[in-house]
GROMACS .gro file of C-alpha atoms in nm:
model
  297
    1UNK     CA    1  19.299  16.388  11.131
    2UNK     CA    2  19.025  16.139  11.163
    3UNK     CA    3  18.694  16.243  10.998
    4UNK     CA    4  18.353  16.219  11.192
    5UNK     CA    5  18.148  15.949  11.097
    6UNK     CA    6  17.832  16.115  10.943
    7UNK     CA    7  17.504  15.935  11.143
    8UNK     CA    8  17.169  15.930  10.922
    9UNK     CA    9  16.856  15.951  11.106
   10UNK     CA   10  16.601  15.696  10.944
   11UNK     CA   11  16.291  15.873  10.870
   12UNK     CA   12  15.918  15.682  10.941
   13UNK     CA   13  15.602  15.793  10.791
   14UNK     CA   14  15.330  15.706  11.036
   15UNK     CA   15  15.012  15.643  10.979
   16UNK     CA   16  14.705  15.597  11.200
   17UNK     CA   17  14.392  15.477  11.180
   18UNK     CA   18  14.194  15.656  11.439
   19UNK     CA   19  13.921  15.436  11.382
   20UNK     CA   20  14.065  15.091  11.450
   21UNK     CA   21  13.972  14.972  11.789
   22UNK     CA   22  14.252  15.045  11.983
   23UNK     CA   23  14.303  15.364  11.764
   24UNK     CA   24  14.185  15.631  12.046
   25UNK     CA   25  14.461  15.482  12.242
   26UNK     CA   26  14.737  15.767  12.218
   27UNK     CA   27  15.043  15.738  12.003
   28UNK     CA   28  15.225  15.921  12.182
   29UNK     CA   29  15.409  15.651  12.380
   30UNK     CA   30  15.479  15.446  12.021
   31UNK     CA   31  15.620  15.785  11.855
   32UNK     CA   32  15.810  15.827  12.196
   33UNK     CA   33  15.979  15.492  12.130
   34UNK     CA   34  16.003  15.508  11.772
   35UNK     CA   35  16.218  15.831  11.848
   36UNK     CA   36  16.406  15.698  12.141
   37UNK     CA   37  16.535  15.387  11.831
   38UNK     CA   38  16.685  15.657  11.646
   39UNK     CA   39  16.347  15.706  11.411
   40UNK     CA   40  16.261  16.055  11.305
   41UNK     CA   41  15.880  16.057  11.284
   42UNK     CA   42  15.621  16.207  11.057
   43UNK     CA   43  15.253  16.126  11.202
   44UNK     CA   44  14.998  16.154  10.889
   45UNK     CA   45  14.657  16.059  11.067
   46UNK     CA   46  14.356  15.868  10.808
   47UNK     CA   47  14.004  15.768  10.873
   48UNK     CA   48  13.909  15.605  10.546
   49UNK     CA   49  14.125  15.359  10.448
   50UNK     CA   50  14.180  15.486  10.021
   51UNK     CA   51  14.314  15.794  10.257
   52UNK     CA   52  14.661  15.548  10.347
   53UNK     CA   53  14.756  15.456   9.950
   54UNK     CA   54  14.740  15.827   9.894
   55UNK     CA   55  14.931  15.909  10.159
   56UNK     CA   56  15.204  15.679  10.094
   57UNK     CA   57  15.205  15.794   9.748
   58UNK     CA   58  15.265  16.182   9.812
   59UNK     CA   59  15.495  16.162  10.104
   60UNK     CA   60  15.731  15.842  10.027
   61UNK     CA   61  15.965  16.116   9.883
   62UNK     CA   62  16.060  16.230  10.328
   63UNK     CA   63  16.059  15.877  10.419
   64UNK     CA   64  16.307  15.578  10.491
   65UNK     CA   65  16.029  15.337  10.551
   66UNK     CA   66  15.627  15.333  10.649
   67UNK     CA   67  15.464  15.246  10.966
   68UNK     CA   68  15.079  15.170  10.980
   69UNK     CA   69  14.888  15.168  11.316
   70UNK     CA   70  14.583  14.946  11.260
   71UNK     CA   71  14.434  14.673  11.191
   72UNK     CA   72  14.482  14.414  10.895
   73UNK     CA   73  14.206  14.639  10.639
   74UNK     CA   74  14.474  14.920  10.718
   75UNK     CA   75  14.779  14.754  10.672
   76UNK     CA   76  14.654  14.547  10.345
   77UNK     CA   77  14.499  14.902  10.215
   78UNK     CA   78  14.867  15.016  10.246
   79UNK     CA   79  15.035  14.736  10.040
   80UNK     CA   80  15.022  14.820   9.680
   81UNK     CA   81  15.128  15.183   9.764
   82UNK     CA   82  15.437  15.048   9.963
   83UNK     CA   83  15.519  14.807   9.722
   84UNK     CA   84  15.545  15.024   9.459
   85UNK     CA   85  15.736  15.263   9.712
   86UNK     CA   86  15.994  14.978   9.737
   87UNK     CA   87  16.023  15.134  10.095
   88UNK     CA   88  16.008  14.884  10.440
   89UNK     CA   89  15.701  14.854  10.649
   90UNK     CA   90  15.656  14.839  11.021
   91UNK     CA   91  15.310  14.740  11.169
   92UNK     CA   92  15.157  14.841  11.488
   93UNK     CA   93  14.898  14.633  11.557
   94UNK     CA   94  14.558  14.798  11.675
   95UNK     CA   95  14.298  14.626  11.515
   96UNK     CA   96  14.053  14.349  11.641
   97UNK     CA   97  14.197  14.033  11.519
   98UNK     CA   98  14.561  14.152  11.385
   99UNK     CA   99  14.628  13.821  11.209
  100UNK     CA  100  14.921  13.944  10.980
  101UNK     CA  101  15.102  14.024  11.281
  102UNK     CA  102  15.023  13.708  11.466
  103UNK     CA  103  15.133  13.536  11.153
  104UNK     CA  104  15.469  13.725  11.167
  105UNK     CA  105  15.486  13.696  11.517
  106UNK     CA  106  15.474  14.125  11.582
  107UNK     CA  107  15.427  14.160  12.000
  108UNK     CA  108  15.041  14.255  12.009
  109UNK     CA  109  15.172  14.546  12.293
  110UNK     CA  110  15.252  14.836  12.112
  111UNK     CA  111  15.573  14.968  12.288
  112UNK     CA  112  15.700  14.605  12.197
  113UNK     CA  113  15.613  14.620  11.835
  114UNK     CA  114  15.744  15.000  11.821
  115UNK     CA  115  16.072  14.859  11.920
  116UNK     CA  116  16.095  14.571  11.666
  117UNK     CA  117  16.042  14.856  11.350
  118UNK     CA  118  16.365  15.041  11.565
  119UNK     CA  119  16.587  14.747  11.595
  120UNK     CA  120  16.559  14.742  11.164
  121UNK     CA  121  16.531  14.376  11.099
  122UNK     CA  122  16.323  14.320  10.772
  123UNK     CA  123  16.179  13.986  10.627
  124UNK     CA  124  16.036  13.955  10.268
  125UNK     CA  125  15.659  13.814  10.278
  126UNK     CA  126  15.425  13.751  10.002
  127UNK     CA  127  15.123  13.950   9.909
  128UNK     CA  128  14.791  13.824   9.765
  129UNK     CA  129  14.605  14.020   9.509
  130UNK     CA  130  14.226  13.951   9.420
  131UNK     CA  131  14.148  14.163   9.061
  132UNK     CA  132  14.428  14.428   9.165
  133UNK     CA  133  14.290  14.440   9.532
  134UNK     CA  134  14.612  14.349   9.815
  135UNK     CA  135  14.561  14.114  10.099
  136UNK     CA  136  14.803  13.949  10.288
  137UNK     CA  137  14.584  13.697  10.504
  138UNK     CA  138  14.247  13.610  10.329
  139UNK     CA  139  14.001  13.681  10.049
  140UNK     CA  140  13.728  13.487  10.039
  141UNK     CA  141  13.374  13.479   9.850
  142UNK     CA  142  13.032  13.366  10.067
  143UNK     CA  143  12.982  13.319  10.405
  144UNK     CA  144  13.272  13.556  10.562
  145UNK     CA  145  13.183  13.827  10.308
  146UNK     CA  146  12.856  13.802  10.467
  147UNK     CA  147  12.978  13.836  10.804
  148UNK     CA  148  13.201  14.165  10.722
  149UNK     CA  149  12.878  14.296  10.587
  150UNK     CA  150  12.649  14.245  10.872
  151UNK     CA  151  12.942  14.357  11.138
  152UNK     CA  152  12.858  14.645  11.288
  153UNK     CA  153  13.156  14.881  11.332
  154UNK     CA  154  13.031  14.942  11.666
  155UNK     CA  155  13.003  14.622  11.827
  156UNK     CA  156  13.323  14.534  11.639
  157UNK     CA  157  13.472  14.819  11.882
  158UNK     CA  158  13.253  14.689  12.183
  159UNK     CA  159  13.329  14.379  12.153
  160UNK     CA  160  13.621  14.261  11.953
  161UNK     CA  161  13.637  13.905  11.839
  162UNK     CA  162  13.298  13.826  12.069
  163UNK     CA  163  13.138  14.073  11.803
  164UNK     CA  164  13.235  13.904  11.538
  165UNK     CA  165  13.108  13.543  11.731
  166UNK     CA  166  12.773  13.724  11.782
  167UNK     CA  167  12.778  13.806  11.394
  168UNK     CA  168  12.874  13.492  11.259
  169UNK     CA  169  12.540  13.333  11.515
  170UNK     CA  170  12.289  13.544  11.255
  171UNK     CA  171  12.476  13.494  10.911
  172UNK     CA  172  12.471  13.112  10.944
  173UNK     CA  173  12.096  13.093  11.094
  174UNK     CA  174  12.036  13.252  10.718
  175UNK     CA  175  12.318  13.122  10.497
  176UNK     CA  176  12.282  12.938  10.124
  177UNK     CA  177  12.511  12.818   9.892
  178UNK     CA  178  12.603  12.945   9.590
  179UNK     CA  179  12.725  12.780   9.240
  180UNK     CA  180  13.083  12.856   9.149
  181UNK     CA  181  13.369  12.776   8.915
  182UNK     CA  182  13.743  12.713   8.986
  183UNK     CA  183  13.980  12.766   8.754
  184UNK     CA  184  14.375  12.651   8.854
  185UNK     CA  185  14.650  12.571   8.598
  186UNK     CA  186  14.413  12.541   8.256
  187UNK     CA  187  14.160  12.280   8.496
  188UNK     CA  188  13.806  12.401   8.595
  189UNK     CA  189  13.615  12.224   8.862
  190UNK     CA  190  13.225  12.323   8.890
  191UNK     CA  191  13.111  12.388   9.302
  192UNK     CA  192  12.825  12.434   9.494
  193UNK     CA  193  12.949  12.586   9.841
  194UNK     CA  194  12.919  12.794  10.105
  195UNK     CA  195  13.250  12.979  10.071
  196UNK     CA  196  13.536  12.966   9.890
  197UNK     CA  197  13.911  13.110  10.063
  198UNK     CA  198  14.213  13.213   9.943
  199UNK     CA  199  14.474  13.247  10.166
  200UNK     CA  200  14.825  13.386  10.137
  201UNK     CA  201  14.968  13.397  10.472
  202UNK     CA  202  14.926  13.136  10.804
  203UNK     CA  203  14.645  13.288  11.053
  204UNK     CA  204  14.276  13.488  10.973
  205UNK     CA  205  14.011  13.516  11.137
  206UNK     CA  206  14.143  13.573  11.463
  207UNK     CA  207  14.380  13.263  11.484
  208UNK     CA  208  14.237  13.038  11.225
  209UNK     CA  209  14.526  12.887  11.023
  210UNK     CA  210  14.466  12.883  10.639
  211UNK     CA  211  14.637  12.565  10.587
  212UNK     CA  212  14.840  12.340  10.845
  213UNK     CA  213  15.162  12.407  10.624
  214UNK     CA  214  15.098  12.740  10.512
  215UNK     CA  215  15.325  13.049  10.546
  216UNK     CA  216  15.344  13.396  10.425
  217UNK     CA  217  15.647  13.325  10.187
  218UNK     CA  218  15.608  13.041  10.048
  219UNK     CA  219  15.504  13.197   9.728
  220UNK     CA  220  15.183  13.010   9.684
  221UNK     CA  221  14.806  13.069   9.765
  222UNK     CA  222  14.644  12.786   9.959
  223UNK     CA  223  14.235  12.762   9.809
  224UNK     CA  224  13.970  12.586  10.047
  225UNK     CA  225  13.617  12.543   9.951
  226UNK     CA  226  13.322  12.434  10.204
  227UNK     CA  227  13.060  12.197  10.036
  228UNK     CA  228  12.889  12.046  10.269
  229UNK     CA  229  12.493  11.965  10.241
  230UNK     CA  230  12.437  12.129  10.633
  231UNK     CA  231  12.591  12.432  10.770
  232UNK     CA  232  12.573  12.357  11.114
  233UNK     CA  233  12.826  12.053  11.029
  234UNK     CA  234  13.125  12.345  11.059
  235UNK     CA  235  13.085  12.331  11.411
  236UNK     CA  236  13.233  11.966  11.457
  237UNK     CA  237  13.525  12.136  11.293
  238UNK     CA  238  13.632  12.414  11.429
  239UNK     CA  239  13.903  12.295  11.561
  240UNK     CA  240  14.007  12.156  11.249
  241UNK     CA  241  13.965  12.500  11.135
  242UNK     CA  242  14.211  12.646  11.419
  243UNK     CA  243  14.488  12.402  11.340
  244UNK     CA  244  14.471  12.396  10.959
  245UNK     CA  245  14.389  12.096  10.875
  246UNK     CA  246  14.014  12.093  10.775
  247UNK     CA  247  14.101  11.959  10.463
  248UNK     CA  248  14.084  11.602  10.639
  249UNK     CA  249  13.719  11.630  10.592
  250UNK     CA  250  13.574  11.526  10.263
  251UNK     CA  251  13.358  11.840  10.234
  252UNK     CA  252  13.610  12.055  10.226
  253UNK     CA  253  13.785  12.076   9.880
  254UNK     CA  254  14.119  12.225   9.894
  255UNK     CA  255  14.390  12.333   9.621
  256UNK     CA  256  14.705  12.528   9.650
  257UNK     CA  257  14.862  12.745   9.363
  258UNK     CA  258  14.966  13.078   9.253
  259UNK     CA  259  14.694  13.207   9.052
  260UNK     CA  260  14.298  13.146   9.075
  261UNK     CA  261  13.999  13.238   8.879
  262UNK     CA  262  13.632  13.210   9.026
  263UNK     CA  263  13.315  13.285   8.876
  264UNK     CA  264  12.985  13.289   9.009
  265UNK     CA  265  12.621  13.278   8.860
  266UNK     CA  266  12.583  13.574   9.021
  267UNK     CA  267  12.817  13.885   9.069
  268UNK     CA  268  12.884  13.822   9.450
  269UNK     CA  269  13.127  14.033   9.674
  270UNK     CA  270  13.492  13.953   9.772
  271UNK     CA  271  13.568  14.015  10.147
  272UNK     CA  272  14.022  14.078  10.139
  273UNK     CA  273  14.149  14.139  10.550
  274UNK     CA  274  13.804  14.202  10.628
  275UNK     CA  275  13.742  14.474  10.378
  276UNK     CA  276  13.483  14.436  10.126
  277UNK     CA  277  13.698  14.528   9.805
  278UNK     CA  278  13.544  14.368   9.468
  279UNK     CA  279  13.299  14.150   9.324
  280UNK     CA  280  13.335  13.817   9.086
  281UNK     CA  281  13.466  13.756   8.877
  282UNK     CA  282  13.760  13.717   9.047
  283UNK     CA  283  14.127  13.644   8.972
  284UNK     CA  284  14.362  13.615   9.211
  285UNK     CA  285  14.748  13.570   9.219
  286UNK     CA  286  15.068  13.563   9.474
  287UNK     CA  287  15.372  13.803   9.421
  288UNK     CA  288  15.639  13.648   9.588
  289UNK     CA  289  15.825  13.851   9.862
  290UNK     CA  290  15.683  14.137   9.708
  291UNK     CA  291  15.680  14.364  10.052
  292UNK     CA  292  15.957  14.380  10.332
  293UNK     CA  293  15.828  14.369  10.700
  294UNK     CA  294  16.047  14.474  10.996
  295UNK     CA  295  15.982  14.143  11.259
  296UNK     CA  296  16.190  14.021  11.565
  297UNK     CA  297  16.532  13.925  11.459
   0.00000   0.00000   0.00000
C-alpha cells in the first residue's frame, strides 16, 4: 500500500507597518494571496520600528520565513533580527521610495509581490552595517541626514517623493560642509564635503543608482563623497546621479571596499534607509549574502 505523501504548510510571520504610507491600505487582499500560495499566516502589526527586531526575535520559533510590509526603514530595521533567524524574507513594498525592492526588482503592486514570497524563489543579497546598525541601500553622513531630519512624516505621507523634493529645496538653501576623514584598507584621505555615501545595494533615493556597476551582491560597499566649492553645482548632475555615474565629475571622490571608517570634527548623525540610526564615528562593513530574499524566479 502506497503511503500518503505528508504536505507541510510553510508558515509566514507578517509584519506591518501601519505607519508606512501605503500602510492604511488593508492587508487583507496580500494575506488572502499569501494563503491562496499555500502560506499559513501570522499577522504581528508594529508602529515603531525597534517593535519589528523584537518581534522577529520572540516569534521566529512558529515561522518558516518573515514577511515585512513597509518601507525600506522597516525592512532594514528587520535585518539583523532575520539574519540571525537564518529564516527567508519576503518584502511587501509600502513605503515612499521602496528602493530595495526596485533594486531586486519586487512588483511595486502588492498582490504581485505577495505572489513572488508564494512561488518560494530566494536570492542571497548583501547587507551593510554602519557601527552595528543594518542597511541594505544607503548610509550616508551630511546633506541626506539633513533631509531625513527636516522630513515631515506628514508631508512624506501627502506627498511621497514630491515631499521629499520640497525638503531637499530648504536643506540645500542652508547647507555647509563639514571636515571628515576616510579611512579604507590602512589609507586615510582628509575631506571637506557636503556628504559622504555608502552604498550596498544598486538604487536609493527613489531611483538614484549608487554606482553605475553596483549590485546588492557583489560583496562590496561602493563610497562617494561630494566636494564641491558650490552646492547648487549638484543640479547639472542629477542625471549623473540617476544613472550612477557621477563619479565622472572631479568633485565627486569615489572608493569602493568592504569596510570604512569616517570621523568627523564633530559628532554628526548617520541617516541608514532613511532612518536616523547613529552618530560618527562611524565604521561600516559588508556581510556578504548575509540575508535570503524571495524575488521573481
Amino acid at each position: 500500500m502506497k503511503m500518503k505523501k505528508k504536505i507541510t504548510t510553510r508558515r509566514a510571520l507578517l509584519l506591518v507597518n501601519a505607519k508606512a504610507r501605503r500602510g492604511r491600505e488593508s492587508v487583507e487582499p496580500v494575506i488572502e494571496r499569501l494563503q491562496t500560495g499555500g502560506l499559513a499566516v501570522t499577522v504581528e502589526p508594529f508602529e515603531a520600528l525597534p517593535e519589528i527586531a523584537r518581534d522577529i526575535v520572540r516569534l521566529r520559533t512558529m515561522a518558516d520565513l518573515v514577511v515585512v510590509c513597509g518601507g525600506d526603514g522597516s525592512v532594514s530595521s528587520a535585518a539583523m533580527a532575520v539574519m540571525e533567524s537564518g529564516l527567508p524574507m519576503g518584502i511587501i513594498p509600502m513605503g515612499t521610495a521602496n528602493d530595495l525592492a526596485r533594486t531586486l526588482e519586487i512588483p511595486l503592486d502588492l498582490l504581485r509581490a505577495a505572489d513572488v514570497i508564494a512561488e518560494g524563489h530566494a536570492r542571497p543579497i548583501d547587507v551593510g552595517t554602519v557601527n552595528g546598525h543594518a542597511f541594505f541601500n544607503v548610509a550616508s553622513i551630511g546633506l541626506s541626514t539633513e533631509l531625513a531630519q527636516g522630513l515631515d512624516p506628514a508631508l512624506k505621507r501627502r506627498f511621497g517623493r514630491l515631499g521629499y523634493a520640497l525638503a531637499a529645496i530648504r536643506v540645500l538653501t542652508k547647507a555647509s560642509r563639514f571636515r571628515a576623514r576616510i579611512t579604507e584598507k590602512g589609507m586615510m584621505t582628509e575631506v571637506e564635503t557636503y556628504q559622504i555615501a555608502v552604498g550596498n545595494g544598486r538604487h536609493y533615493g527613489g531611483g538614484n543608482v549608487v554606482e553605475e556597476t553596483a549590485e546588492i551582491d557583489d560583496g562590496h560597499l561602493d563610497l562617494y563623497s561630494l566636494e564641491m566649492s558650490n552646492l547648487w553645482k549638484l543640479a547639472l548632475m542629477l542625471r549623473s546621479f540617476r544613472s550612477g555615474r557621477h563619479g565622472a565629475w572631479q568633485e565627486v571622490r569615489t572608493a569602493r571596499c568592504v569596510e570604512f571608517d569616517i570621523e568627523t570634527k564633530k559628532s554628526l548623525p548617520v541617516n541608514a534607509d532613511g532612518e536616523i540610526v547613529t552618530a560618527t564615528p562611524a565604521h561600516f562593513k559588508v556581510h556578504p549574502k548575509a540575508i535570503s530574499v524571495f524575488v521573481a524566479a
